[in-house]
Amino acid sequence: MNTTCTNKSTVLEARLEQAQLLKKVTYQFSFISLTRMLTPQQVVDAIKDLVQDCNFDCNDSGIALQAMDNSHVALVSMMLKSESFSPFRCDRNIALGINLTSLQKVLRCAQNEDILTVKAEDAPDVVNMVFESADNDRISEYDIKLMDIDQEHLGIPDTEYAATISMPSSEFQRICRDLTALSESVAIECTKEGVKFACNGDIGSGAVTLRSHTDVEKPERNIEINLSEPVALTFSLKYLVNFCKASGLSDSVKLCLSNEVPLLVEYALSNNSYLRFYLAPKIGDEE
Amino acid sequence: MTSSDDSVPPSTPSHDNGIFSDEPAQISSPPSSPPGFPWEQQKNNTTTPTRPAISAFSVLGKRKALADIDDNMRPTKKVAQTAESKPLSQMQISLGQKVQQKCKLCGMEYVRSSAEDRKLHDKHHKQSTEGYDVGKDFVQKAPVGTIFDGVAKEDRIFTVYCYDTAPRKRRAQAVLQIAQRDLGAVPISEEDVWGYKNEDGHVGRTSEPRYRAYMYIRKTKCIGLMLIERIKEARRVVERDAARREAKKGACPGNGSALSTLQARRQAAEKAELEAAKHPIELSRTSDGAKIGIARIWTSPTHRGQGIAVALLDTAVKHHDERVDKKVVVQVVDRQGEVVAKQNDTAVCLTDATCEPLEKLRGKEDVAFSQPTAAGARLARKWFGKLYGWHVYID
């Protein structure tokens, strides 16, 4: 399928059977930066924040992306393993600095079922994207200009979490959405009995408790709680709601908590690929 | 013009927090900007947070609730008063990321995670990349006789001095501050530059002002500024003795072809230029007469190498001579009474009708630089067209 290869050597070539995946993923990133859009004065600020650039690190194991929001409260880490692409070829490690707004614009031109091929040359100044329609012979091709982004790669240490909760992603999304109406933060308390999402707002308080649950017929409805010690932490719902926009990518979501450590919200994708969000907790003022 | 507008780019001491940092809160110290109100500072001092237990990657920083949390806030005093609702503060993730970032284009260091710092940076960045915006009115309503052509088509050079309207002076002062900060020059007091008062302490529009600014404006953005000063004498830049001897030694021409002689001469000139740039300038003991002193000359860093400074210098010389020529006409107007002068309220009328006789320049030798920086000396050498023998004055 690599017919459009020019005389310059192509270093990266990754073909994705469904454009939808990348489309949804990138949507996420622009949202991370959107989280600051709140009061009218800040809208202007947020539009500027929106122009966020990010390095797509490509190597032979896949394409990785890492970005921290401007306020350093949330971090998103994406890994698309080479197995997710067919074929995947990356001869040399390259970092593609892409403006996410531009990427989003181009990806909007793709149909969800299109086959997406990402290509980059050696020392590229553009990244080439080809969308092939599965059912007709339409081929669209786009080039996105790359940017030189000075971005550090942050090593995220492997962490033993005190509590790990797996649940349907739609369930988590619903909880977050419901509680946002009441308050701006949610306390997640995980005990032997189950996990409780509680909030306390101006108009009153609310809590949703989930218990371990196994559904034999629909394993995706399972709720699994693994706990080594009870944990209680509070997080900003604003960020969580934004994370939940990834719910379409995966049926289930994994929340990992430990005291004094950021919350990990993981959406597992096929072939070991993943989309992870880290969120720093809120703590009470000791005044 | 308050100085807070163009205050020095903030800088906070940088922290190198490792992944397992146990520095809790320093990063989110109040943004590096002029300190706030005293009571705020006190509060910050008293709330030094206790060190949290550290595990895998530490959660850092006590942060005042970000503005984004105010979204569905309602003014409810009751809630605030209840003992149970403790104010929560948002932590930040620390993975050893650089807290302070240096902007590649404008060179300002700022804390990315602080909205306040970001805003300051945006402002500084815009000013340093695009130039200071003086606004449409400044360009369109400039008095007759104060506008000159620049290098490019849409460029204009405007001259501003102490008898101009306050808004014009304010704009010029703002650019002057930016320029002085960029040059690292000693600030000249605002009163000296824009005040009516002249040296004798006499107040009024009676004399030729001591300072005059030339602003190089592209569309509405000011990208170059020159402040000239009326001076009486200046010293000549002399060649160092050692350099002179060396030059003489190298000067003996080889008896080759014309081309090789030309090349040798060119090389020698380049070498001499390099040599001159390497050493600090040396001044003559005696003073010569001079009329125009270049107190400050500056071009926006992103617009250098376009001949802007040279255009400013040429304009100053041209303008000076123009004023000398026009003086005759203006004086006639003045004799008919001040009313006329006020009616044509142009800069030309008001200054030139009054002051002590302006003398025509003898040429570039009447122009002197105030102690130039390395780049300033380079400019001076280029403009005067000679390495030595141009003038420098001492404030």
XYZ file of C-alpha atoms in Angstrom:
682
model
C 0.000 0.000 0.000
C 2.997 2.243 0.250
C 2.650 3.554 -3.267
C 3.014 7.205 -2.458
C 6.503 6.832 -1.138
C 8.742 9.498 -2.633
C 12.370 9.141 -3.535
C 13.389 10.261 -0.076
C 13.591 7.372 2.311
C 10.624 6.929 4.536
C 11.670 6.271 8.051
C 8.326 5.830 9.653
C 5.372 4.095 8.193
C 2.492 3.056 10.376
C -0.803 1.835 9.064
C -3.832 1.811 11.246
C -6.889 -0.198 10.214
C -9.244 2.216 11.848
C -8.656 5.916 11.817
C -11.149 6.176 14.609
C -8.633 5.160 17.229
C -6.175 7.958 16.645
C -8.999 10.354 16.101
C -10.393 9.743 19.532
C -7.045 9.692 21.182
C -5.997 13.076 19.897
C -9.293 14.487 20.907
C -8.243 13.669 24.407
C -5.131 15.730 24.305
C -6.748 18.850 23.183
C -9.041 18.404 26.069
C -6.342 18.265 28.598
C -5.488 21.797 27.685
C -9.087 22.797 27.652
C -9.469 22.094 31.292
C -8.531 25.593 32.176
C -11.370 27.191 30.292
C -13.723 28.370 32.955
C -14.483 31.941 33.696
C -15.096 34.265 30.747
C -11.791 36.043 31.217
C -9.992 32.759 31.112
C -11.614 31.716 27.895
C -9.201 33.922 26.027
C -6.399 32.484 28.067
C -7.546 28.976 27.331
C -7.648 29.508 23.612
C -4.002 30.343 23.798
C -3.423 27.350 26.011
C -5.177 25.246 23.488
C -2.355 25.671 21.061
C -0.451 22.886 22.613
C 2.254 21.064 20.823
C 3.359 17.624 21.598
C 6.061 15.218 20.556
C 5.025 11.886 19.128
C 7.965 9.671 19.902
C 8.229 6.937 17.356
C 10.470 3.940 17.712
C 10.287 0.307 16.704
C 8.026 -0.565 19.613
C 5.358 1.908 18.602
C 4.291 5.509 18.948
C 4.296 7.147 22.337
C 3.063 10.485 23.459
C 3.367 12.240 26.743
C 2.049 15.585 27.753
C 1.493 17.477 30.916
C -1.114 20.145 31.184
C -0.009 23.686 31.723
C -0.766 23.722 35.400
C 1.183 20.499 35.983
C -1.806 18.879 37.604
C -2.536 16.201 35.045
C -0.352 14.141 32.803
C -1.372 12.034 29.880
C 0.646 9.226 28.469
C -0.274 7.283 25.396
C 1.384 4.238 23.963
C 0.319 2.769 20.663
C 2.273 -0.439 20.336
C 3.556 -1.460 16.970
C 1.186 -4.459 17.076
C -1.713 -2.059 16.757
C -0.513 -1.158 13.293
C -0.191 -3.397 10.286
C 2.362 -2.914 8.969
C 4.531 -0.867 11.298
C 7.994 0.187 10.349
C 10.215 2.613 12.146
C 13.896 2.465 11.235
C 15.122 5.141 13.540
C 13.798 6.822 16.628
C 12.164 10.056 15.670
C 10.138 12.597 17.532
C 7.382 14.257 15.565
C 6.476 17.582 17.101
C 2.896 18.085 16.132
C 0.503 20.832 16.994
C -2.501 19.009 18.332
C -4.990 21.503 16.997
C -3.611 21.005 13.503
C -3.652 17.279 13.965
C -7.223 17.381 15.085
C -8.143 19.414 12.022
C -6.579 16.907 9.684
C -8.011 13.911 11.475
C -11.431 15.416 11.171
C -11.058 14.864 7.453
C -10.919 11.126 8.007
C -13.896 8.833 8.219
C -13.965 6.582 11.232
C -13.566 3.426 9.146
C -10.798 4.803 6.969
C -7.436 3.133 6.931
C -4.913 5.645 8.184
C -1.271 5.573 7.239
C 1.210 7.830 8.993
C 4.507 8.435 7.249
C 7.546 10.532 7.972
C 10.857 10.903 6.215
C 14.285 11.025 7.694
C 14.765 14.409 9.376
C 11.209 15.313 8.501
C 9.629 18.702 8.333
C 6.182 17.291 7.689
C 4.295 14.196 8.692
C 2.254 12.630 5.966
C -1.163 11.129 6.622
C -3.076 9.060 4.098
C -6.687 8.082 4.603
C -7.922 5.223 2.461
C -11.570 4.584 2.370
C -12.330 0.924 2.956
C -15.328 0.630 0.644
C -14.505 2.935 -2.221
C -11.335 4.072 -3.885
C -11.028 7.412 -2.219
C -7.572 8.245 -1.022
C -6.927 11.490 0.760
C -3.493 12.650 1.705
C -2.474 15.350 4.142
C 0.812 16.776 5.334
C 1.108 18.416 8.702
C 4.015 20.726 9.320
C 6.159 19.642 12.206
C 7.476 21.833 14.932
C 10.624 21.754 16.911
C 9.393 21.149 20.406
C 11.677 21.283 23.335
C 9.974 18.728 25.475
C 11.545 16.668 28.140
C 10.629 13.064 28.356
C 9.563 12.329 31.855
C 10.098 8.905 33.249
C 7.015 7.752 35.067
C 8.110 5.304 37.728
C 6.299 2.014 38.129
C 4.250 2.279 41.227
C 2.669 -0.275 43.515
C -0.786 1.027 44.111
C -2.679 0.367 47.320
C -5.963 0.038 45.496
C -6.821 -0.959 41.961
C -10.355 -0.731 40.700
C -11.562 -1.959 37.340
C -14.982 -0.955 36.201
C -16.927 -0.325 33.044
C -15.743 2.955 31.573
C -19.331 4.071 31.080
C -19.965 3.592 34.781
C -17.027 5.780 35.727
C -18.066 8.385 33.233
C -21.550 8.467 34.672
C -20.323 8.837 38.226
C -18.074 11.716 37.291
C -20.740 13.424 35.290
C -23.337 13.060 37.997
C -21.119 14.323 40.764
C -19.884 17.319 38.751
C -23.349 18.728 39.103
C -22.893 18.869 42.854
C -19.289 19.688 43.500
C -15.955 20.394 41.961
C -14.096 17.627 43.710
C -14.744 14.033 44.521
C -13.418 11.962 47.385
C -12.632 8.431 46.345
C -12.620 6.113 49.338
C -11.656 2.569 48.799
C -12.273 0.023 51.572
C -12.926 -3.694 51.837
C -16.612 -3.049 51.410
C -16.247 -1.293 48.123
C -15.358 1.989 46.555
C -17.226 5.151 47.411
C -17.235 8.281 45.292
C -18.446 11.041 47.546
C -18.806 14.714 47.030
C -19.906 17.633 49.090
C -21.117 20.750 47.405
C -22.997 23.941 47.996
C -26.381 22.439 47.360
C -25.767 19.261 49.293
C -23.792 16.090 49.066
C -23.848 12.879 47.119
C -22.140 9.527 47.053
C -22.003 6.546 44.757
C -20.766 3.256 46.145
C -19.712 0.335 43.995
C -19.093 -3.190 45.209
C -17.203 -5.992 43.549
C -19.407 -7.588 41.005
C -18.956 -10.354 38.489
C -21.188 -10.646 35.509
C -20.701 -14.012 33.855
C -22.632 -13.158 30.747
C -21.110 -9.789 30.165
C -17.583 -9.793 31.550
C -17.163 -6.157 30.516
C -19.652 -5.237 33.226
C -17.360 -6.627 35.943
C -16.272 -4.488 38.827
C -13.084 -5.654 40.416
C -11.479 -4.176 43.496
C -8.018 -5.157 44.620
C -6.941 -3.610 47.846
C -3.873 -3.862 50.004
C -4.809 -1.006 52.286
C -7.705 1.436 52.455
C -7.202 4.642 50.507
C -9.059 7.921 50.529
C -8.126 10.738 48.197
C -9.803 13.764 46.708
C -9.566 14.806 43.073
C -10.790 17.556 40.839
C -13.840 16.402 38.943
C -13.114 18.809 36.121
C -10.098 16.797 35.126
C -11.795 13.450 35.674
C -14.676 14.439 33.437
C -12.183 15.277 30.742
C -10.417 11.969 31.172
C -13.763 10.228 30.776
C -13.996 11.486 27.229
C -11.748 8.539 26.431
C -14.512 6.144 27.475
C -15.287 5.379 23.866
C -11.860 3.871 23.416
C -12.253 1.083 25.878
C -15.060 -0.772 27.615
C -13.366 -0.788 30.950
C -11.266 1.604 32.920
C -8.761 0.954 35.660
C -8.308 3.365 38.539
C -5.187 2.981 40.642
C -4.794 4.864 43.881
C -2.242 5.210 46.590
C -1.849 7.859 49.184
C 0.528 10.676 48.198
C 0.680 9.481 44.617
C -1.246 10.725 41.629
C -4.306 8.800 40.585
C -3.840 6.662 37.518
C -6.761 6.287 35.155
C -5.970 3.749 32.499
C -7.885 2.912 29.374
C -6.473 -0.245 27.909
C -6.490 -0.399 24.142
C -6.038 -3.467 22.010
C -2.597 -5.008 21.593
C -1.222 -3.716 24.888
C -1.597 -0.148 23.789
C -2.906 2.157 26.403
C -3.968 5.640 27.260
C -3.121 6.687 30.794
C -3.998 9.752 32.727
C -2.357 10.819 35.926
C -3.991 13.302 38.202
C -2.566 14.924 41.292
C -4.905 14.865 44.278
C -6.251 17.781 46.211
C -5.446 17.949 49.840
C -6.869 19.883 52.720
C -5.102 22.982 53.899
C -3.463 22.488 57.232
C -4.189 25.919 58.534
C 3.964 55.232 32.966
C 4.277 52.890 35.815
C 7.192 50.641 35.783
C 5.093 47.615 36.672
C 3.956 47.401 33.085
C 7.328 46.635 31.764
C 8.918 45.238 34.783
C 11.930 43.057 34.429
C 11.096 39.520 33.341
C 10.459 37.552 36.440
C 12.819 34.931 37.530
C 12.635 32.554 40.340
C 15.443 30.383 41.486
C 15.227 27.168 39.588
C 14.749 23.936 41.400
C 16.048 20.614 40.345
C 13.562 18.295 41.783
C 14.286 14.699 41.176
C 11.615 12.181 40.641
C 11.584 11.259 44.261
C 11.869 14.759 45.389
C 11.117 15.519 48.934
C 10.941 19.216 48.396
C 7.313 19.753 48.969
C 6.137 23.157 48.118
C 8.816 25.326 46.701
C 7.776 24.922 43.154
C 4.421 26.374 43.654
C 5.744 29.308 45.510
C 3.915 32.399 44.413
C 4.696 33.209 40.816
C 7.799 35.110 40.188
C 6.411 38.537 39.889
C 6.549 41.597 42.032
C 5.638 40.578 45.553
C 2.046 40.959 46.473
C 0.510 42.691 49.405
C 2.288 42.348 52.675
C -0.514 40.419 54.329
C -0.407 37.875 51.523
C 3.247 37.365 52.000
C 2.802 36.825 55.636
C 0.204 34.228 55.009
C 2.492 32.373 52.694
C 5.212 32.360 55.235
C 3.073 30.915 57.927
C 1.722 28.054 55.877
C 4.903 26.153 55.270
C 3.541 22.720 54.643
C 4.708 19.719 56.539
C 6.605 17.226 54.527
C 4.428 14.485 53.184
C 5.534 10.909 53.310
C 7.274 10.154 50.074
C 6.467 7.255 47.876
C 6.965 6.404 44.273
C 6.488 9.735 42.677
C 5.753 12.494 44.895
C 2.865 14.786 44.627
C 4.123 18.231 44.970
C 3.235 21.557 45.965
C 0.529 23.275 47.766
C -1.225 25.303 45.285
C -3.874 27.826 45.832
C -6.972 26.505 44.206
C -6.644 27.098 40.521
C -9.041 29.473 38.958
C -10.604 26.650 37.014
C -12.226 25.364 40.121
C -14.328 28.456 40.530
C -16.702 27.307 37.893
C -19.740 26.247 39.826
C -18.892 28.214 42.884
C -21.712 30.068 44.496
C -21.537 32.809 47.003
C -22.541 30.853 50.048
C -21.183 32.074 53.283
C -22.810 29.275 55.192
C -20.748 26.614 53.566
C -17.568 28.459 54.200
C -18.441 28.763 57.821
C -19.247 25.130 58.486
C -16.404 23.460 60.216
C -16.474 20.387 58.013
C -15.705 21.904 54.649
C -12.005 22.369 54.603
C -10.545 24.267 51.690
C -8.724 21.895 49.436
C -5.689 22.753 47.458
C -4.646 21.178 44.237
C -1.347 19.332 44.150
C 0.915 19.157 41.162
C 2.653 16.237 39.592
C 6.383 16.216 39.931
C 8.399 14.018 37.653
C 11.442 16.194 37.637
C 10.105 18.261 34.799
C 11.585 21.649 34.285
C 9.540 24.049 36.303
C 11.065 27.032 34.684
C 11.049 27.372 30.989
C 13.083 29.640 28.874
C 11.356 30.935 25.826
C 13.592 30.417 22.833
C 12.335 33.464 21.003
C 12.113 36.116 23.647
C 14.574 34.661 26.110
C 12.345 35.117 29.110
C 12.356 32.498 31.818
C 9.048 31.800 33.385
C 7.131 29.196 35.327
C 4.869 27.491 32.859
C 2.476 26.178 35.450
C 1.675 29.617 36.771
C -1.052 31.378 34.879
C 0.273 34.730 36.023
C 3.751 34.050 34.743
C 2.379 32.786 31.483
C 0.448 35.976 31.018
C 3.507 38.086 31.700
C 5.484 35.993 29.297
C 2.848 36.328 26.575
C 3.033 40.067 26.883
C 6.793 40.188 26.864
C 6.968 37.694 24.044
C 4.627 39.668 21.862
C 6.509 42.863 22.499
C 9.861 41.400 21.771
C 8.846 39.534 18.643
C 6.484 42.013 17.075
C 7.590 45.246 18.618
C 5.715 47.579 20.900
C 2.294 48.499 19.588
C 1.959 52.274 19.589
C -1.559 52.263 18.220
C -3.152 53.743 15.120
C -3.599 57.215 16.534
C 0.077 57.632 17.171
C 0.800 56.973 13.525
C -2.103 58.847 11.979
C -2.204 61.895 14.190
C 1.485 62.596 14.237
C 2.252 66.303 13.881
C 3.365 67.522 10.482
C 7.081 67.522 10.005
C 7.811 64.732 12.425
C 7.460 61.859 9.998
C 10.248 60.387 7.925
C 10.533 57.405 5.630
C 11.991 54.139 6.843
C 13.760 51.328 5.069
C 10.733 49.414 3.850
C 7.576 50.687 2.246
C 5.284 50.688 5.249
C 7.945 51.852 7.675
C 7.969 55.341 9.121
C 10.222 57.120 11.535
C 8.543 59.441 13.999
C 10.230 61.900 16.215
C 8.909 62.579 19.682
C 10.200 65.124 22.174
C 9.193 66.800 25.364
C 6.739 69.272 23.839
C 4.642 66.476 22.356
C 1.309 65.442 23.813
C 1.330 63.242 26.876
C 0.074 60.072 25.132
C 2.830 60.310 22.540
C 5.449 60.815 25.197
C 4.023 57.886 27.136
C 4.406 55.566 24.152
C 7.926 56.745 23.520
C 8.825 56.290 27.166
C 7.440 52.733 27.103
C 9.635 51.854 24.150
C 12.574 53.601 25.751
C 12.164 51.433 28.807
C 12.062 48.273 26.729
C 15.136 49.413 24.852
C 17.082 50.314 27.963
C 16.254 46.990 29.535
C 17.384 45.167 26.440
C 20.575 47.196 26.209
C 21.244 46.940 29.891
C 21.691 50.694 29.875
C 21.444 53.004 32.824
C 17.910 54.350 32.775
C 17.644 58.054 32.049
C 15.092 59.623 34.304
C 11.724 60.234 32.742
C 11.743 63.815 33.940
C 15.020 64.503 32.152
C 13.843 63.166 28.837
C 10.247 64.314 28.742
C 10.140 67.171 31.189
C 9.850 70.758 29.991
C 12.524 71.904 32.307
C 15.770 72.743 30.617
C 19.228 72.997 32.040
C 18.799 76.455 33.502
C 15.840 75.240 35.500
C 13.633 77.377 33.339
C 10.200 75.908 32.722
C 8.489 76.445 29.411
C 8.719 75.896 25.745
C 11.591 78.191 25.383
C 14.522 76.213 24.268
C 15.507 73.393 22.068
C 14.936 70.326 24.231
C 17.877 68.384 25.432
C 16.541 65.004 24.328
C 14.638 63.891 21.289
C 13.521 60.385 20.411
C 13.200 58.846 16.989
C 10.901 55.860 16.810
C 11.080 53.425 13.945
C 7.576 52.157 13.358
C 6.488 49.378 11.053
C 2.737 49.674 10.587
C 1.904 50.352 14.217
C 4.684 48.378 15.879
C 7.711 50.198 17.148
C 10.781 48.102 16.354
C 13.546 50.609 16.747
C 14.315 53.586 18.915
C 16.977 56.207 19.067
C 17.311 58.830 21.740
C 19.502 61.763 20.847
C 20.902 64.342 23.166
C 22.156 67.823 22.505
C 25.850 67.894 23.244
C 28.657 70.353 22.856
C 31.748 68.261 22.724
C 32.912 64.719 22.219
C 36.111 62.772 22.092
C 37.585 61.011 19.159
C 38.063 57.256 19.100
C 41.746 56.643 18.537
C 43.590 53.641 17.310
C 45.587 51.795 19.902
C 49.307 52.304 19.510
C 49.999 48.607 19.227
C 47.364 48.212 16.563
C 48.733 51.127 14.612
C 52.215 49.692 14.615
C 50.929 46.331 13.523
C 48.867 47.854 10.767
C 51.931 49.640 9.450
C 53.884 46.456 9.470
C 51.217 44.626 7.531
C 50.697 47.506 5.183
C 53.806 46.971 3.057
C 52.246 45.873 -0.188
C 53.430 42.751 -1.900
C 54.364 43.288 -5.507
C 51.788 40.928 -7.005
C 48.979 41.412 -9.439
C 46.300 44.026 -8.925
C 43.807 41.387 -7.913
C 46.011 39.944 -5.198
C 46.770 43.424 -3.887
C 43.054 44.103 -3.739
C 42.447 40.846 -1.944
C 45.251 41.524 0.461
C 43.873 44.956 1.146
C 40.416 43.559 1.749
C 41.766 40.918 4.074
C 43.745 43.516 5.944
C 40.618 45.632 6.320
C 38.672 42.670 7.667
C 41.470 41.851 10.021
C 41.631 45.412 11.238
C 37.900 45.407 11.808
C 38.104 42.246 13.855
C 41.028 43.619 15.753
C 39.160 46.833 16.463
C 36.138 44.949 17.699
C 38.274 42.889 20.031
C 39.558 45.762 22.100
C 37.729 48.340 24.111
C 37.631 51.708 22.412
C 40.248 54.239 23.331
C 39.480 57.929 23.377
C 41.567 60.961 22.634
C 42.573 63.273 25.463
C 41.229 66.374 23.809
C 37.642 67.138 22.954
C 36.205 68.191 19.642
C 32.968 70.017 19.065
C 29.877 67.914 18.408
C 26.171 68.575 18.235
C 24.182 65.384 18.243
C 24.793 62.749 20.856
C 23.336 59.315 20.302
C 22.286 58.497 23.854
C 20.480 55.228 23.147
C 20.007 53.327 19.953
C 18.170 50.051 19.829
C 16.482 47.725 17.377
C 14.098 44.983 18.380
C 16.123 41.735 18.507
C 14.008 40.021 15.874
C 14.340 42.881 13.427
C 18.079 43.389 13.432
C 20.174 43.446 10.320
C 17.640 45.366 8.254
C 19.353 48.721 8.374
C 16.925 50.159 10.888
C 19.542 51.745 13.132
C 21.346 53.259 10.154
C 18.044 54.689 8.921
C 17.481 56.230 12.332
C 20.929 57.819 12.334
C 20.501 59.188 8.827
C 17.118 60.585 9.766
C 18.498 62.386 12.793
C 21.119 64.119 10.677
C 18.603 64.960 7.978
C 16.067 66.211 10.477
C 18.594 68.424 12.197
C 19.559 70.131 8.979
C 15.940 70.428 7.909
C 15.149 72.254 11.082
C 18.032 74.611 10.544
C 16.744 75.394 7.074
C 13.163 75.855 8.143
C 14.091 78.167 10.948
C 13.906 81.250 8.802
C 10.330 80.588 7.805
C 9.239 79.805 11.282
C 10.747 82.926 12.707
C 8.642 85.021 10.394
C 5.588 83.256 11.636
C 6.635 83.842 15.169
C 7.036 87.544 14.811
C 3.386 87.834 13.894
C 2.482 86.631 17.316
C 2.225 83.462 19.256
C -1.358 82.877 18.158
C -0.200 81.865 14.745
C 2.291 79.500 16.153
C -0.330 77.877 18.288
C -2.709 77.567 15.403
C -0.214 75.603 13.412
C 0.593 73.731 16.536
C 3.255 71.695 14.842
C 6.437 70.603 16.379
C 8.415 72.629 13.911
C 6.795 75.902 14.841
C 7.050 75.488 18.523
C 10.619 74.480 18.834
C 12.383 76.153 16.113
C 10.826 79.502 16.641
C 12.354 79.800 20.027
C 15.577 78.164 20.745
C 19.100 79.344 20.523
C 20.319 79.246 16.943
C 20.687 75.746 15.647
C 23.783 75.300 13.638
C 23.943 73.204 10.579
C 25.925 70.034 11.009
C 29.317 69.860 9.465
C 28.563 66.263 8.629
C 28.767 63.011 10.456
C 31.659 64.245 12.585
C 29.183 66.303 14.556
C 27.468 63.120 15.696
C 28.818 61.258 18.701
C 27.809 58.052 20.432
C 27.520 57.763 24.165
C 29.814 54.997 25.395
C 28.772 52.261 22.958
C 28.275 48.568 23.607
C 30.060 46.083 21.379
C 27.126 46.086 18.991
C 26.914 49.847 19.252
C 30.548 50.240 18.265
C 29.984 47.927 15.327
C 27.057 50.075 14.234
C 29.038 53.258 14.674
C 31.934 51.920 12.640
C 29.551 50.872 9.912
C 27.723 54.178 9.841
C 30.796 56.394 10.005
C 32.534 54.164 7.521
C 35.755 54.173 9.475
C 37.200 52.161 12.297
C 38.682 55.069 14.195
C 38.259 58.792 14.306
C 34.551 58.850 15.087
C 33.287 60.480 18.230
C 32.142 59.297 21.591
C 30.810 61.584 24.264
C 30.751 61.074 27.964
C 27.621 61.893 29.918
